Amino acid sequence: MNHFLATYIDFVQSAGFIFLTIIVVLITWKLFLDNKEDNYIEVVKIKVDE
């Protein structure tokens, strides 16, 4: 294995790791953000006709 190939493999592994880390962080952030936004009770006025 020459130096160029080893450098290319290192670059691909580093880029893949960074990409996967960003994807995991964005998914986790989105899940927690959606959970906080939907975690409330809306005020509803109910009128009963008898």
XYZ file of N, CA and C in Angstrom:
150
model
N 0.851 -1.174 0.000
C 0.000 0.000 0.000
C 0.903 1.246 0.000
N 0.708 2.095 -0.977
C 1.546 3.286 -1.032
C 0.944 4.414 -0.186
N 1.695 5.479 -0.081
C 1.306 6.593 0.791
C 0.039 7.281 0.280
N -0.111 7.431 -1.024
C -1.283 8.092 -1.593
C -2.564 7.328 -1.269
N -2.529 6.017 -1.416
C -3.704 5.199 -1.128
C -4.062 5.258 0.356
N -3.062 5.203 1.205
C -3.315 5.277 2.650
C -3.914 6.629 3.027
N -3.425 7.700 2.409
C -3.960 9.030 2.673
C -5.405 9.130 2.192
N -5.698 8.555 1.034
C -7.052 8.567 0.496
C -8.007 7.793 1.406
N -7.584 6.646 1.887
C -8.410 5.843 2.789
C -8.664 6.604 4.088
N -7.644 7.257 4.624
C -7.820 8.075 5.831
C -8.823 9.204 5.591
N -8.731 9.846 4.439
C -9.649 10.934 4.110
C -11.085 10.442 4.019
N -11.300 9.313 3.350
C -12.651 8.767 3.199
C -13.221 8.370 4.559
N -12.418 7.753 5.401
C -12.882 7.363 6.736
C -13.203 8.600 7.585
N -12.387 9.615 7.507
C -12.636 10.838 8.279
C -13.903 11.538 7.796
N -14.072 11.640 6.485
C -15.266 12.285 5.935
C -16.517 11.494 6.309
N -16.452 10.181 6.250
C -17.588 9.352 6.633
C -17.940 9.496 8.096
N -16.932 9.535 8.957
C -17.171 9.686 10.387
C -17.819 11.041 10.685
N -17.308 12.096 10.063
C -17.872 13.429 10.277
C -19.313 13.484 9.778
N -19.564 12.906 8.614
C -20.917 12.891 8.046
C -21.884 12.146 8.961
N -21.506 10.960 9.412
C -22.378 10.182 10.289
C -22.607 10.880 11.628
N -21.574 11.514 12.166
C -21.722 12.238 13.425
C -22.700 13.397 13.268
N -22.604 14.137 12.170
C -23.514 15.250 11.930
C -24.947 14.745 11.785
N -25.143 13.642 11.078
C -26.483 13.077 10.900
C -27.077 12.679 12.245
N -26.280 12.009 13.088
C -26.769 11.577 14.399
C -27.118 12.784 15.267
N -26.277 13.815 15.253
C -26.545 15.010 16.056
C -27.816 15.699 15.568
N -28.002 15.828 14.265
C -29.200 16.490 13.738
C -30.467 15.706 14.066
N -30.415 14.385 13.941
C -31.590 13.566 14.260
C -31.920 13.672 15.749
N -30.909 13.585 16.603
C -31.137 13.688 18.044
C -31.694 15.054 18.400
N -31.135 16.107 17.832
C -31.583 17.474 18.092
C -33.036 17.649 17.646
N -33.370 17.117 16.458
C -34.736 17.227 15.941
C -35.714 16.477 16.835
N -35.355 15.292 17.303
C -36.249 14.521 18.166
C -36.525 15.261 19.470
N -35.496 15.782 20.114
C -35.688 16.498 21.370
C -36.435 17.813 21.150
N -36.179 18.497 20.052
C -36.855 19.758 19.769
C -38.337 19.515 19.516
N -38.687 18.499 18.739
C -40.085 18.183 18.476
C -40.797 17.766 19.752
N -40.123 17.047 20.616
C -40.721 16.594 21.866
C -41.074 17.785 22.750
N -40.233 18.792 22.811
C -40.492 19.967 23.636
C -41.608 20.822 23.049
N -41.689 20.926 21.724
C -42.722 21.745 21.101
C -44.105 21.124 21.261
N -44.203 19.803 21.246
C -45.500 19.132 21.325
C -45.898 18.798 22.751
N -45.120 19.215 23.720
C -45.362 18.823 25.097
C -46.144 19.911 25.841
N -47.357 20.194 25.377
C -48.205 21.160 26.049
C -49.664 20.798 25.792
N -50.542 21.366 26.583
C -51.978 21.128 26.446
C -52.628 22.423 25.981
N -53.379 22.329 24.912
C -54.054 23.506 24.386
C -55.315 23.780 25.204
N -55.649 25.048 25.344
C -56.877 25.449 26.043
C -58.038 25.275 25.094
N -59.046 24.543 25.551
C -60.219 24.276 24.722
C -61.468 24.680 25.498
N -62.331 25.438 24.852
C -63.611 25.812 25.479
C -64.671 24.832 24.984
N -65.344 24.201 25.934
C -66.376 23.203 25.604
C -67.717 23.729 26.076
N -68.680 23.720 25.168
C -70.037 24.141 25.497
C -70.955 22.950 25.295
N -71.729 22.622 26.336
C -72.620 21.467 26.263
C -74.053 21.960 26.177
N -74.758 21.513 25.136
C -76.175 21.837 24.989
C -77.003 20.701 25.565
N -77.955 21.066 26.420
C -78.792 20.033 27.014
C -80.203 20.116 26.483
